[in-house]
mmCIF file with all atom_site columns, C-alpha atoms and ligand atoms in Angstrom:
data_model
loop_
_atom_site.group_PDB
_atom_site.id
_atom_site.type_symbol
_atom_site.label_atom_id
_atom_site.label_alt_id
_atom_site.label_comp_id
_atom_site.label_asym_id
_atom_site.label_entity_id
_atom_site.label_seq_id
_atom_site.pdbx_PDB_ins_code
_atom_site.Cartn_x
_atom_site.Cartn_y
_atom_site.Cartn_z
_atom_site.occupancy
_atom_site.B_iso_or_equiv
_atom_site.pdbx_formal_charge
_atom_site.auth_seq_id
_atom_site.auth_comp_id
_atom_site.auth_asym_id
_atom_site.auth_atom_id
_atom_site.pdbx_PDB_model_num
ATOM   1   C  CA  . MET A 1 1   ? 21.073 -43.133 -44.452 1.00 0.00 ? 649  MET A CA  1
ATOM   2   C  CA  . GLN A 1 2   ? 18.930 -40.043 -44.306 1.00 0.00 ? 650  GLN A CA  1
ATOM   3   C  CA  . ASP A 1 3   ? 19.205 -37.608 -47.218 1.00 0.00 ? 651  ASP A CA  1
ATOM   4   C  CA  . GLU A 1 4   ? 22.398 -35.531 -47.447 1.00 0.00 ? 652  GLU A CA  1
ATOM   5   C  CA  . ARG A 1 5   ? 20.313 -32.459 -48.057 1.00 0.00 ? 653  ARG A CA  1
ATOM   6   C  CA  . ILE A 1 6   ? 16.965 -31.775 -46.435 1.00 0.00 ? 654  ILE A CA  1
ATOM   7   C  CA  . LYS A 1 7   ? 14.415 -29.010 -46.213 1.00 0.00 ? 655  LYS A CA  1
ATOM   8   C  CA  . ILE A 1 8   ? 12.918 -27.940 -42.873 1.00 0.00 ? 656  ILE A CA  1
ATOM   9   C  CA  . LEU A 1 9   ? 10.147 -25.354 -43.132 1.00 0.00 ? 657  LEU A CA  1
ATOM   10  C  CA  . ASP A 1 10  ? 11.620 -22.681 -45.425 1.00 0.00 ? 658  ASP A CA  1
ATOM   11  C  CA  . LYS A 1 11  ? 15.299 -23.603 -45.095 1.00 0.00 ? 659  LYS A CA  1
ATOM   12  C  CA  . GLU A 1 12  ? 17.798 -26.021 -46.644 1.00 0.00 ? 660  GLU A CA  1
ATOM   13  C  CA  . PHE A 1 13  ? 20.235 -27.987 -44.510 1.00 0.00 ? 661  PHE A CA  1
ATOM   14  C  CA  . GLU A 1 14  ? 23.017 -30.431 -45.342 1.00 0.00 ? 662  GLU A CA  1
ATOM   15  C  CA  . ILE A 1 15  ? 24.665 -33.155 -43.246 1.00 0.00 ? 663  ILE A CA  1
ATOM   16  C  CA  . SER A 1 16  ? 27.671 -31.853 -41.360 1.00 0.00 ? 664  SER A CA  1
ATOM   17  C  CA  . ILE A 1 17  ? 28.135 -34.394 -38.541 1.00 0.00 ? 665  ILE A CA  1
ATOM   18  C  CA  . PRO A 1 18  ? 26.951 -37.922 -39.345 1.00 0.00 ? 666  PRO A CA  1
ATOM   19  C  CA  . GLU A 1 19  ? 25.602 -40.228 -36.668 1.00 0.00 ? 667  GLU A CA  1
ATOM   20  C  CA  . ASP A 1 20  ? 28.793 -42.305 -36.366 1.00 0.00 ? 668  ASP A CA  1
ATOM   21  C  CA  . ARG A 1 21  ? 30.851 -39.216 -35.512 1.00 0.00 ? 669  ARG A CA  1
ATOM   22  C  CA  . ILE A 1 22  ? 28.313 -38.142 -32.912 1.00 0.00 ? 670  ILE A CA  1
ATOM   23  C  CA  . MET A 1 23  ? 28.425 -41.597 -31.309 1.00 0.00 ? 671  MET A CA  1
ATOM   24  C  CA  . LYS A 1 24  ? 32.227 -41.645 -31.265 1.00 0.00 ? 672  LYS A CA  1
ATOM   25  C  CA  . ALA A 1 25  ? 32.252 -38.226 -29.573 1.00 0.00 ? 673  ALA A CA  1
ATOM   26  C  CA  . ILE A 1 26  ? 29.790 -39.451 -26.938 1.00 0.00 ? 674  ILE A CA  1
ATOM   27  C  CA  . ASP A 1 27  ? 31.795 -42.663 -26.386 1.00 0.00 ? 675  ASP A CA  1
ATOM   28  C  CA  . ASP A 1 28  ? 34.902 -40.588 -25.696 1.00 0.00 ? 676  ASP A CA  1
ATOM   29  C  CA  . MET A 1 29  ? 33.071 -38.221 -23.367 1.00 0.00 ? 677  MET A CA  1
ATOM   30  C  CA  . ALA A 1 30  ? 31.526 -41.077 -21.377 1.00 0.00 ? 678  ALA A CA  1
ATOM   31  C  CA  . GLN A 1 31  ? 34.887 -42.777 -21.018 1.00 0.00 ? 679  GLN A CA  1
ATOM   32  C  CA  . GLN A 1 32  ? 36.397 -39.568 -19.696 1.00 0.00 ? 680  GLN A CA  1
ATOM   33  C  CA  . MET A 1 33  ? 33.551 -39.112 -17.208 1.00 0.00 ? 681  MET A CA  1
ATOM   34  C  CA  . ASN A 1 34  ? 33.805 -42.722 -16.049 1.00 0.00 ? 682  ASN A CA  1
ATOM   35  C  CA  . GLU A 1 35  ? 37.449 -42.074 -15.205 1.00 0.00 ? 683  GLU A CA  1
ATOM   36  C  CA  . ASP A 1 36  ? 37.109 -38.548 -13.757 1.00 0.00 ? 684  ASP A CA  1
ATOM   37  C  CA  . LEU A 1 37  ? 34.117 -39.340 -11.555 1.00 0.00 ? 685  LEU A CA  1
ATOM   38  C  CA  . LYS A 1 38  ? 35.269 -42.727 -10.262 1.00 0.00 ? 686  LYS A CA  1
ATOM   39  C  CA  . GLY A 1 39  ? 34.087 -43.185 -6.658  1.00 0.00 ? 687  GLY A CA  1
ATOM   40  C  CA  . LYS A 1 40  ? 31.357 -40.545 -7.055  1.00 0.00 ? 688  LYS A CA  1
ATOM   41  C  CA  . GLN A 1 41  ? 27.611 -40.966 -7.529  1.00 0.00 ? 689  GLN A CA  1
ATOM   42  C  CA  . PRO A 1 42  ? 26.866 -38.143 -9.924  1.00 0.00 ? 690  PRO A CA  1
ATOM   43  C  CA  . LEU A 1 43  ? 23.473 -36.682 -10.625 1.00 0.00 ? 691  LEU A CA  1
ATOM   44  C  CA  . PHE A 1 44  ? 23.181 -35.814 -14.305 1.00 0.00 ? 692  PHE A CA  1
ATOM   45  C  CA  . LEU A 1 45  ? 20.924 -32.870 -15.093 1.00 0.00 ? 693  LEU A CA  1
ATOM   46  C  CA  . CYS A 1 46  ? 19.568 -32.966 -18.633 1.00 0.00 ? 694  CYS A CA  1
ATOM   47  C  CA  . VAL A 1 47  ? 18.498 -29.577 -19.975 1.00 0.00 ? 695  VAL A CA  1
ATOM   48  C  CA  . LEU A 1 48  ? 15.351 -30.069 -22.038 1.00 0.00 ? 696  LEU A CA  1
ATOM   49  C  CA  . ASN A 1 49  ? 14.372 -30.019 -24.805 1.00 0.00 ? 697  ASN A CA  1
ATOM   50  C  CA  . GLY A 1 50  ? 17.524 -30.092 -26.890 1.00 0.00 ? 698  GLY A CA  1
ATOM   51  C  CA  . SER A 1 51  ? 19.603 -32.478 -24.780 1.00 0.00 ? 699  SER A CA  1
ATOM   52  C  CA  . PHE A 1 52  ? 17.249 -35.446 -24.692 1.00 0.00 ? 700  PHE A CA  1
ATOM   53  C  CA  . MET A 1 53  ? 19.027 -37.566 -27.340 1.00 0.00 ? 701  MET A CA  1
ATOM   54  C  CA  . PHE A 1 54  ? 22.511 -36.690 -26.147 1.00 0.00 ? 702  PHE A CA  1
ATOM   55  C  CA  . ALA A 1 55  ? 21.592 -37.464 -22.522 1.00 0.00 ? 703  ALA A CA  1
ATOM   56  C  CA  . SER A 1 56  ? 20.066 -40.777 -23.532 1.00 0.00 ? 704  SER A CA  1
ATOM   57  C  CA  . ASP A 1 57  ? 23.066 -41.978 -25.552 1.00 0.00 ? 705  ASP A CA  1
ATOM   58  C  CA  . LEU A 1 58  ? 25.546 -40.691 -22.965 1.00 0.00 ? 706  LEU A CA  1
ATOM   59  C  CA  . MET A 1 59  ? 23.800 -42.365 -20.013 1.00 0.00 ? 707  MET A CA  1
ATOM   60  C  CA  . LYS A 1 60  ? 23.927 -45.774 -21.708 1.00 0.00 ? 708  LYS A CA  1
ATOM   61  C  CA  . ARG A 1 61  ? 27.726 -45.485 -21.645 1.00 0.00 ? 709  ARG A CA  1
ATOM   62  C  CA  . ILE A 1 62  ? 28.117 -44.347 -18.024 1.00 0.00 ? 710  ILE A CA  1
ATOM   63  C  CA  . THR A 1 63  ? 29.232 -47.194 -15.799 1.00 0.00 ? 711  THR A CA  1
ATOM   64  C  CA  . LEU A 1 64  ? 29.167 -45.255 -12.501 1.00 0.00 ? 712  LEU A CA  1
ATOM   65  C  CA  . PRO A 1 65  ? 26.278 -45.540 -10.043 1.00 0.00 ? 713  PRO A CA  1
ATOM   66  C  CA  . CYS A 1 66  ? 24.331 -42.442 -11.047 1.00 0.00 ? 714  CYS A CA  1
ATOM   67  C  CA  . GLU A 1 67  ? 20.996 -40.669 -11.290 1.00 0.00 ? 715  GLU A CA  1
ATOM   68  C  CA  . ILE A 1 68  ? 19.454 -38.461 -13.943 1.00 0.00 ? 716  ILE A CA  1
ATOM   69  C  CA  . SER A 1 69  ? 16.963 -35.649 -13.656 1.00 0.00 ? 717  SER A CA  1
ATOM   70  C  CA  . PHE A 1 70  ? 15.450 -33.322 -16.226 1.00 0.00 ? 718  PHE A CA  1
ATOM   71  C  CA  . MET A 1 71  ? 15.027 -29.583 -16.147 1.00 0.00 ? 719  MET A CA  1
ATOM   72  C  CA  . LYS A 1 72  ? 13.745 -26.903 -18.387 1.00 0.00 ? 720  LYS A CA  1
ATOM   73  C  CA  . LEU A 1 73  ? 14.142 -23.154 -18.695 1.00 0.00 ? 721  LEU A CA  1
ATOM   74  C  CA  . SER A 1 74  ? 10.983 -21.100 -18.746 1.00 0.00 ? 722  SER A CA  1
ATOM   75  C  CA  . SER A 1 75  ? 10.463 -19.342 -22.061 1.00 0.00 ? 723  SER A CA  1
ATOM   76  C  CA  . TYR A 1 76  ? 9.158  -15.889 -22.810 1.00 0.00 ? 724  TYR A CA  1
ATOM   77  C  CA  . GLU A 1 77  ? 6.700  -15.072 -25.508 1.00 0.00 ? 725  GLU A CA  1
ATOM   78  C  CA  . GLY A 1 78  ? 7.494  -12.374 -27.988 1.00 0.00 ? 726  GLY A CA  1
ATOM   79  C  CA  . THR A 1 79  ? 9.623  -10.138 -25.873 1.00 0.00 ? 727  THR A CA  1
ATOM   80  C  CA  . ALA A 1 80  ? 12.412 -12.567 -24.963 1.00 0.00 ? 728  ALA A CA  1
ATOM   81  C  CA  . SER A 1 81  ? 15.602 -10.599 -24.766 1.00 0.00 ? 729  SER A CA  1
ATOM   82  C  CA  . SER A 1 82  ? 18.879 -12.473 -24.577 1.00 0.00 ? 730  SER A CA  1
ATOM   83  C  CA  . GLY A 1 83  ? 19.856 -10.649 -21.378 1.00 0.00 ? 731  GLY A CA  1
ATOM   84  C  CA  . LYS A 1 84  ? 16.903 -11.940 -19.355 1.00 0.00 ? 732  LYS A CA  1
ATOM   85  C  CA  . ILE A 1 85  ? 17.240 -14.569 -16.667 1.00 0.00 ? 733  ILE A CA  1
ATOM   86  C  CA  . LYS A 1 86  ? 15.017 -17.544 -17.398 1.00 0.00 ? 734  LYS A CA  1
ATOM   87  C  CA  . GLN A 1 87  ? 13.786 -19.557 -14.465 1.00 0.00 ? 735  GLN A CA  1
ATOM   88  C  CA  . LEU A 1 88  ? 14.844 -23.197 -14.129 1.00 0.00 ? 736  LEU A CA  1
ATOM   89  C  CA  . LEU A 1 89  ? 11.890 -25.534 -13.780 1.00 0.00 ? 737  LEU A CA  1
ATOM   90  C  CA  . GLY A 1 90  ? 11.912 -29.125 -12.574 1.00 0.00 ? 738  GLY A CA  1
ATOM   91  C  CA  . LEU A 1 91  ? 14.690 -29.031 -10.015 1.00 0.00 ? 739  LEU A CA  1
ATOM   92  C  CA  . ASN A 1 92  ? 13.199 -31.063 -7.193  1.00 0.00 ? 740  ASN A CA  1
ATOM   93  C  CA  . GLU A 1 93  ? 15.970 -33.463 -6.247  1.00 0.00 ? 741  GLU A CA  1
ATOM   94  C  CA  . ASP A 1 94  ? 18.002 -32.754 -3.180  1.00 0.00 ? 742  ASP A CA  1
ATOM   95  C  CA  . LEU A 1 95  ? 21.086 -31.229 -4.755  1.00 0.00 ? 743  LEU A CA  1
ATOM   96  C  CA  . LYS A 1 96  ? 22.898 -30.310 -1.571  1.00 0.00 ? 744  LYS A CA  1
ATOM   97  C  CA  . GLY A 1 97  ? 26.361 -31.867 -1.427  1.00 0.00 ? 745  GLY A CA  1
ATOM   98  C  CA  . ARG A 1 98  ? 25.889 -33.732 -4.726  1.00 0.00 ? 746  ARG A CA  1
ATOM   99  C  CA  . THR A 1 99  ? 28.227 -34.007 -7.695  1.00 0.00 ? 747  THR A CA  1
ATOM   100 C  CA  . LEU A 1 100 ? 26.214 -32.541 -10.563 1.00 0.00 ? 748  LEU A CA  1
ATOM   101 C  CA  . VAL A 1 101 ? 26.887 -32.888 -14.262 1.00 0.00 ? 749  VAL A CA  1
ATOM   102 C  CA  . ILE A 1 102 ? 24.800 -30.520 -16.372 1.00 0.00 ? 750  ILE A CA  1
ATOM   103 C  CA  . LEU A 1 103 ? 24.125 -31.923 -19.839 1.00 0.00 ? 751  LEU A CA  1
ATOM   104 C  CA  . GLU A 1 104 ? 23.636 -29.357 -22.609 1.00 0.00 ? 752  GLU A CA  1
ATOM   105 C  CA  . ASP A 1 105 ? 23.120 -29.991 -26.304 1.00 0.00 ? 753  ASP A CA  1
ATOM   106 C  CA  . ILE A 1 106 ? 24.996 -26.897 -27.426 1.00 0.00 ? 754  ILE A CA  1
ATOM   107 C  CA  . ILE A 1 107 ? 26.775 -23.915 -25.923 1.00 0.00 ? 755  ILE A CA  1
ATOM   108 C  CA  . ASP A 1 108 ? 26.674 -20.908 -28.189 1.00 0.00 ? 756  ASP A CA  1
ATOM   109 C  CA  . THR A 1 109 ? 27.166 -17.497 -26.470 1.00 0.00 ? 757  THR A CA  1
ATOM   110 C  CA  . GLY A 1 110 ? 27.242 -19.259 -23.086 1.00 0.00 ? 758  GLY A CA  1
ATOM   111 C  CA  . LEU A 1 111 ? 24.518 -17.112 -21.572 1.00 0.00 ? 759  LEU A CA  1
ATOM   112 C  CA  . THR A 1 112 ? 22.138 -20.028 -21.004 1.00 0.00 ? 760  THR A CA  1
ATOM   113 C  CA  . ILE A 1 113 ? 24.679 -22.220 -19.234 1.00 0.00 ? 761  ILE A CA  1
ATOM   114 C  CA  . LYS A 1 114 ? 25.878 -19.313 -17.080 1.00 0.00 ? 762  LYS A CA  1
ATOM   115 C  CA  . ASN A 1 115 ? 22.281 -18.758 -16.044 1.00 0.00 ? 763  ASN A CA  1
ATOM   116 C  CA  . ILE A 1 116 ? 21.702 -22.426 -15.261 1.00 0.00 ? 764  ILE A CA  1
ATOM   117 C  CA  . ILE A 1 117 ? 24.849 -22.691 -13.137 1.00 0.00 ? 765  ILE A CA  1
ATOM   118 C  CA  . GLU A 1 118 ? 23.877 -19.646 -11.077 1.00 0.00 ? 766  GLU A CA  1
ATOM   119 C  CA  . GLN A 1 119 ? 20.456 -21.123 -10.324 1.00 0.00 ? 767  GLN A CA  1
ATOM   120 C  CA  . VAL A 1 120 ? 21.763 -24.617 -9.587  1.00 0.00 ? 768  VAL A CA  1
ATOM   121 C  CA  . LYS A 1 121 ? 24.414 -23.323 -7.161  1.00 0.00 ? 769  LYS A CA  1
ATOM   122 C  CA  . VAL A 1 122 ? 21.708 -21.942 -4.886  1.00 0.00 ? 770  VAL A CA  1
ATOM   123 C  CA  . PHE A 1 123 ? 20.973 -25.565 -3.886  1.00 0.00 ? 771  PHE A CA  1
ATOM   124 C  CA  . GLU A 1 124 ? 24.569 -25.962 -2.612  1.00 0.00 ? 772  GLU A CA  1
ATOM   125 C  CA  . PRO A 1 125 ? 25.862 -28.929 -4.614  1.00 0.00 ? 773  PRO A CA  1
ATOM   126 C  CA  . SER A 1 126 ? 29.472 -29.836 -3.814  1.00 0.00 ? 774  SER A CA  1
ATOM   127 C  CA  . VAL A 1 127 ? 30.599 -29.995 -7.457  1.00 0.00 ? 775  VAL A CA  1
ATOM   128 C  CA  . VAL A 1 128 ? 29.024 -28.651 -10.643 1.00 0.00 ? 776  VAL A CA  1
ATOM   129 C  CA  . LYS A 1 129 ? 30.445 -29.909 -13.911 1.00 0.00 ? 777  LYS A CA  1
ATOM   130 C  CA  . VAL A 1 130 ? 29.281 -28.869 -17.348 1.00 0.00 ? 778  VAL A CA  1
ATOM   131 C  CA  . ALA A 1 131 ? 29.141 -31.142 -20.389 1.00 0.00 ? 779  ALA A CA  1
ATOM   132 C  CA  . THR A 1 132 ? 28.036 -30.069 -23.829 1.00 0.00 ? 780  THR A CA  1
ATOM   133 C  CA  . LEU A 1 133 ? 27.824 -32.146 -26.973 1.00 0.00 ? 781  LEU A CA  1
ATOM   134 C  CA  . LEU A 1 134 ? 28.455 -29.145 -29.231 1.00 0.00 ? 782  LEU A CA  1
ATOM   135 C  CA  . PHE A 1 135 ? 30.454 -25.970 -28.704 1.00 0.00 ? 783  PHE A CA  1
ATOM   136 C  CA  . LYS A 1 136 ? 30.784 -22.866 -30.884 1.00 0.00 ? 784  LYS A CA  1
ATOM   137 C  CA  . PRO A 1 137 ? 34.035 -21.184 -29.734 1.00 0.00 ? 785  PRO A CA  1
ATOM   138 C  CA  . GLU A 1 138 ? 33.592 -18.198 -32.082 1.00 0.00 ? 786  GLU A CA  1
ATOM   139 C  CA  . ALA A 1 139 ? 30.264 -17.324 -30.458 1.00 0.00 ? 787  ALA A CA  1
ATOM   140 C  CA  . TYR A 1 140 ? 31.265 -18.002 -26.844 1.00 0.00 ? 788  TYR A CA  1
ATOM   141 C  CA  . LYS A 1 141 ? 31.329 -14.825 -24.726 1.00 0.00 ? 789  LYS A CA  1
ATOM   142 C  CA  . GLU A 1 142 ? 31.308 -16.070 -21.117 1.00 0.00 ? 790  GLU A CA  1
ATOM   143 C  CA  . ASN A 1 143 ? 34.096 -17.409 -18.940 1.00 0.00 ? 791  ASN A CA  1
ATOM   144 C  CA  . VAL A 1 144 ? 32.310 -20.372 -17.359 1.00 0.00 ? 792  VAL A CA  1
ATOM   145 C  CA  . THR A 1 145 ? 34.493 -23.490 -17.403 1.00 0.00 ? 793  THR A CA  1
ATOM   146 C  CA  . ILE A 1 146 ? 33.126 -26.162 -19.710 1.00 0.00 ? 794  ILE A CA  1
ATOM   147 C  CA  . ASP A 1 147 ? 34.471 -29.449 -18.393 1.00 0.00 ? 795  ASP A CA  1
ATOM   148 C  CA  . TYR A 1 148 ? 33.413 -31.631 -21.302 1.00 0.00 ? 796  TYR A CA  1
ATOM   149 C  CA  . LYS A 1 149 ? 32.917 -30.440 -24.872 1.00 0.00 ? 797  LYS A CA  1
ATOM   150 C  CA  . SER A 1 150 ? 32.855 -33.000 -27.633 1.00 0.00 ? 798  SER A CA  1
ATOM   151 C  CA  . LEU A 1 151 ? 32.235 -31.456 -30.995 1.00 0.00 ? 799  LEU A CA  1
ATOM   152 C  CA  . ILE A 1 152 ? 33.777 -28.063 -31.711 1.00 0.00 ? 800  ILE A CA  1
ATOM   153 C  CA  . ILE A 1 153 ? 31.875 -26.434 -34.563 1.00 0.00 ? 801  ILE A CA  1
ATOM   154 C  CA  . PRO A 1 154 ? 31.906 -23.195 -36.565 1.00 0.00 ? 802  PRO A CA  1
ATOM   155 C  CA  . ASN A 1 155 ? 29.436 -20.421 -35.836 1.00 0.00 ? 803  ASN A CA  1
ATOM   156 C  CA  . ASP A 1 156 ? 26.716 -21.782 -38.138 1.00 0.00 ? 804  ASP A CA  1
ATOM   157 C  CA  . PHE A 1 157 ? 23.127 -22.741 -37.372 1.00 0.00 ? 805  PHE A CA  1
ATOM   158 C  CA  . ILE A 1 158 ? 22.603 -26.489 -36.999 1.00 0.00 ? 806  ILE A CA  1
ATOM   159 C  CA  . VAL A 1 159 ? 19.691 -28.878 -36.464 1.00 0.00 ? 807  VAL A CA  1
ATOM   160 C  CA  . GLY A 1 160 ? 19.210 -32.562 -35.696 1.00 0.00 ? 808  GLY A CA  1
ATOM   161 C  CA  . TYR A 1 161 ? 20.051 -34.947 -32.893 1.00 0.00 ? 809  TYR A CA  1
ATOM   162 C  CA  . GLY A 1 162 ? 17.796 -33.045 -30.497 1.00 0.00 ? 810  GLY A CA  1
ATOM   163 C  CA  . LEU A 1 163 ? 18.398 -29.551 -31.854 1.00 0.00 ? 811  LEU A CA  1
ATOM   164 C  CA  . ASP A 1 164 ? 15.595 -27.774 -33.651 1.00 0.00 ? 812  ASP A CA  1
ATOM   165 C  CA  . TYR A 1 165 ? 14.742 -25.121 -36.163 1.00 0.00 ? 813  TYR A CA  1
ATOM   166 C  CA  . ASP A 1 166 ? 11.462 -23.626 -34.991 1.00 0.00 ? 814  ASP A CA  1
ATOM   167 C  CA  . GLY A 1 167 ? 10.512 -26.878 -33.277 1.00 0.00 ? 815  GLY A CA  1
ATOM   168 C  CA  . PHE A 1 168 ? 11.364 -29.180 -36.191 1.00 0.00 ? 816  PHE A CA  1
ATOM   169 C  CA  . GLY A 1 169 ? 14.350 -31.413 -36.874 1.00 0.00 ? 817  GLY A CA  1
ATOM   170 C  CA  . ARG A 1 170 ? 14.903 -32.773 -33.359 1.00 0.00 ? 818  ARG A CA  1
ATOM   171 C  CA  . ASN A 1 171 ? 14.231 -36.329 -34.560 1.00 0.00 ? 819  ASN A CA  1
ATOM   172 C  CA  . LEU A 1 172 ? 17.060 -36.396 -37.112 1.00 0.00 ? 820  LEU A CA  1
ATOM   173 C  CA  . LYS A 1 173 ? 19.868 -38.803 -36.245 1.00 0.00 ? 821  LYS A CA  1
ATOM   174 C  CA  . HIS A 1 174 ? 22.581 -36.786 -37.997 1.00 0.00 ? 822  HIS A CA  1
ATOM   175 C  CA  . ILE A 1 175 ? 23.447 -33.117 -37.436 1.00 0.00 ? 823  ILE A CA  1
ATOM   176 C  CA  . TYR A 1 176 ? 22.764 -30.775 -40.341 1.00 0.00 ? 824  TYR A CA  1
ATOM   177 C  CA  . THR A 1 177 ? 24.062 -27.254 -41.075 1.00 0.00 ? 825  THR A CA  1
ATOM   178 C  CA  . LEU A 1 178 ? 22.014 -24.477 -42.627 1.00 0.00 ? 826  LEU A CA  1
ATOM   179 C  CA  . VAL A 1 179 ? 22.978 -24.009 -46.256 1.00 0.00 ? 827  VAL A CA  1
ATOM   180 C  CA  . SER A 1 180 ? 23.998 -20.416 -46.776 1.00 0.00 ? 828  SER A CA  1
ATOM   181 C  CA  . GLU A 1 181 ? 21.302 -18.460 -48.549 1.00 0.00 ? 829  GLU A CA  1
ATOM   182 C  CA  . ASN A 1 182 ? 23.477 -16.163 -50.653 1.00 0.00 ? 830  ASN A CA  1
HETATM 183 P  P1  . IMP B 2 .   ? 23.514 -19.680 -25.659 1.00 0.00 ? 1334 IMP B P1  1
HETATM 184 O  O1  . IMP B 2 .   ? 22.765 -19.160 -24.477 1.00 0.00 ? 1334 IMP B O1  1
HETATM 185 O  O2  . IMP B 2 .   ? 23.818 -18.573 -26.647 1.00 0.00 ? 1334 IMP B O2  1
HETATM 186 O  O3  . IMP B 2 .   ? 24.759 -20.455 -25.303 1.00 0.00 ? 1334 IMP B O3  1
HETATM 187 O  O4  . IMP B 2 .   ? 22.515 -20.592 -26.476 1.00 0.00 ? 1334 IMP B O4  1
HETATM 188 C  C1  . IMP B 2 .   ? 22.213 -21.852 -26.108 1.00 0.00 ? 1334 IMP B C1  1
HETATM 189 C  C2  . IMP B 2 .   ? 20.887 -22.314 -26.654 1.00 0.00 ? 1334 IMP B C2  1
HETATM 190 O  O5  . IMP B 2 .   ? 20.585 -21.730 -27.930 1.00 0.00 ? 1334 IMP B O5  1
HETATM 191 C  C3  . IMP B 2 .   ? 20.919 -23.800 -26.874 1.00 0.00 ? 1334 IMP B C3  1
HETATM 192 O  O6  . IMP B 2 .   ? 20.531 -24.483 -25.719 1.00 0.00 ? 1334 IMP B O6  1
HETATM 193 C  C4  . IMP B 2 .   ? 20.005 -23.986 -28.057 1.00 0.00 ? 1334 IMP B C4  1
HETATM 194 O  O7  . IMP B 2 .   ? 18.686 -24.140 -27.590 1.00 0.00 ? 1334 IMP B O7  1
HETATM 195 C  C5  . IMP B 2 .   ? 20.112 -22.709 -28.824 1.00 0.00 ? 1334 IMP B C5  1
HETATM 196 N  N1  . IMP B 2 .   ? 21.046 -22.801 -29.979 1.00 0.00 ? 1334 IMP B N1  1
HETATM 197 C  C6  . IMP B 2 .   ? 22.265 -22.243 -30.084 1.00 0.00 ? 1334 IMP B C6  1
HETATM 198 N  N2  . IMP B 2 .   ? 22.833 -22.512 -31.265 1.00 0.00 ? 1334 IMP B N2  1
HETATM 199 C  C7  . IMP B 2 .   ? 21.940 -23.288 -31.934 1.00 0.00 ? 1334 IMP B C7  1
HETATM 200 C  C8  . IMP B 2 .   ? 21.960 -23.913 -33.255 1.00 0.00 ? 1334 IMP B C8  1
HETATM 201 O  O8  . IMP B 2 .   ? 22.899 -23.813 -34.050 1.00 0.00 ? 1334 IMP B O8  1
HETATM 202 N  N3  . IMP B 2 .   ? 20.850 -24.643 -33.572 1.00 0.00 ? 1334 IMP B N3  1
HETATM 203 C  C9  . IMP B 2 .   ? 19.785 -24.797 -32.729 1.00 0.00 ? 1334 IMP B C9  1
HETATM 204 N  N4  . IMP B 2 .   ? 19.734 -24.230 -31.511 1.00 0.00 ? 1334 IMP B N4  1
HETATM 205 C  C10 . IMP B 2 .   ? 20.807 -23.480 -31.111 1.00 0.00 ? 1334 IMP B C10 1
HETATM 206 MG MG1 . MG  B 3 .   ? 19.455 -26.209 -25.123 1.00 0.00 ? 1335 MG  B MG1 1
#
């Protein structure tokens, strides 16, 4: 077991979702997908970097004939404003007529996923489903339908299991929450 409390860069975090709960959530999601998408050959689209662990553990539990592809949003230096559209990189499969399942690590305000869906739809898939491991309902501002959301969490900053704080913490097998600084 990793330490209950850890330090990453300048901040303290404590375990909030241990590995076994994450795995149970992914088991349940995979089971649901295996039922819902029976007869389909979905193409899973993993949004890098944060979703790499989630996508990996989820895919091992999918029993449908399926494919996976990876995509990334371009990032801005310095002047990134939350309202800007980031370009999706890495979409080179033929998406036309496909059943897509977008895999996100976390949906916070929803701006990123809204952006991704708009760009993916240009390729004319027949179905676009959205799956996120983590969801912060208090922060969510969009009205995009999220088909699969496993772990509903408060509006706190978390790291681990693919999610980072300034690039660090992605390797942790549990999810940790920032310890309040006041
Ligand atoms: P949204 O556009 O506000 O929904 O933000 C989504 C993105 O912000 C995610 O893909 C993450 O990269 C990042 N993010 C949101 N909340 C957290 C968090 O608590 N820890 C680490 N990254 C987060
Ligand atoms: Mg992400």
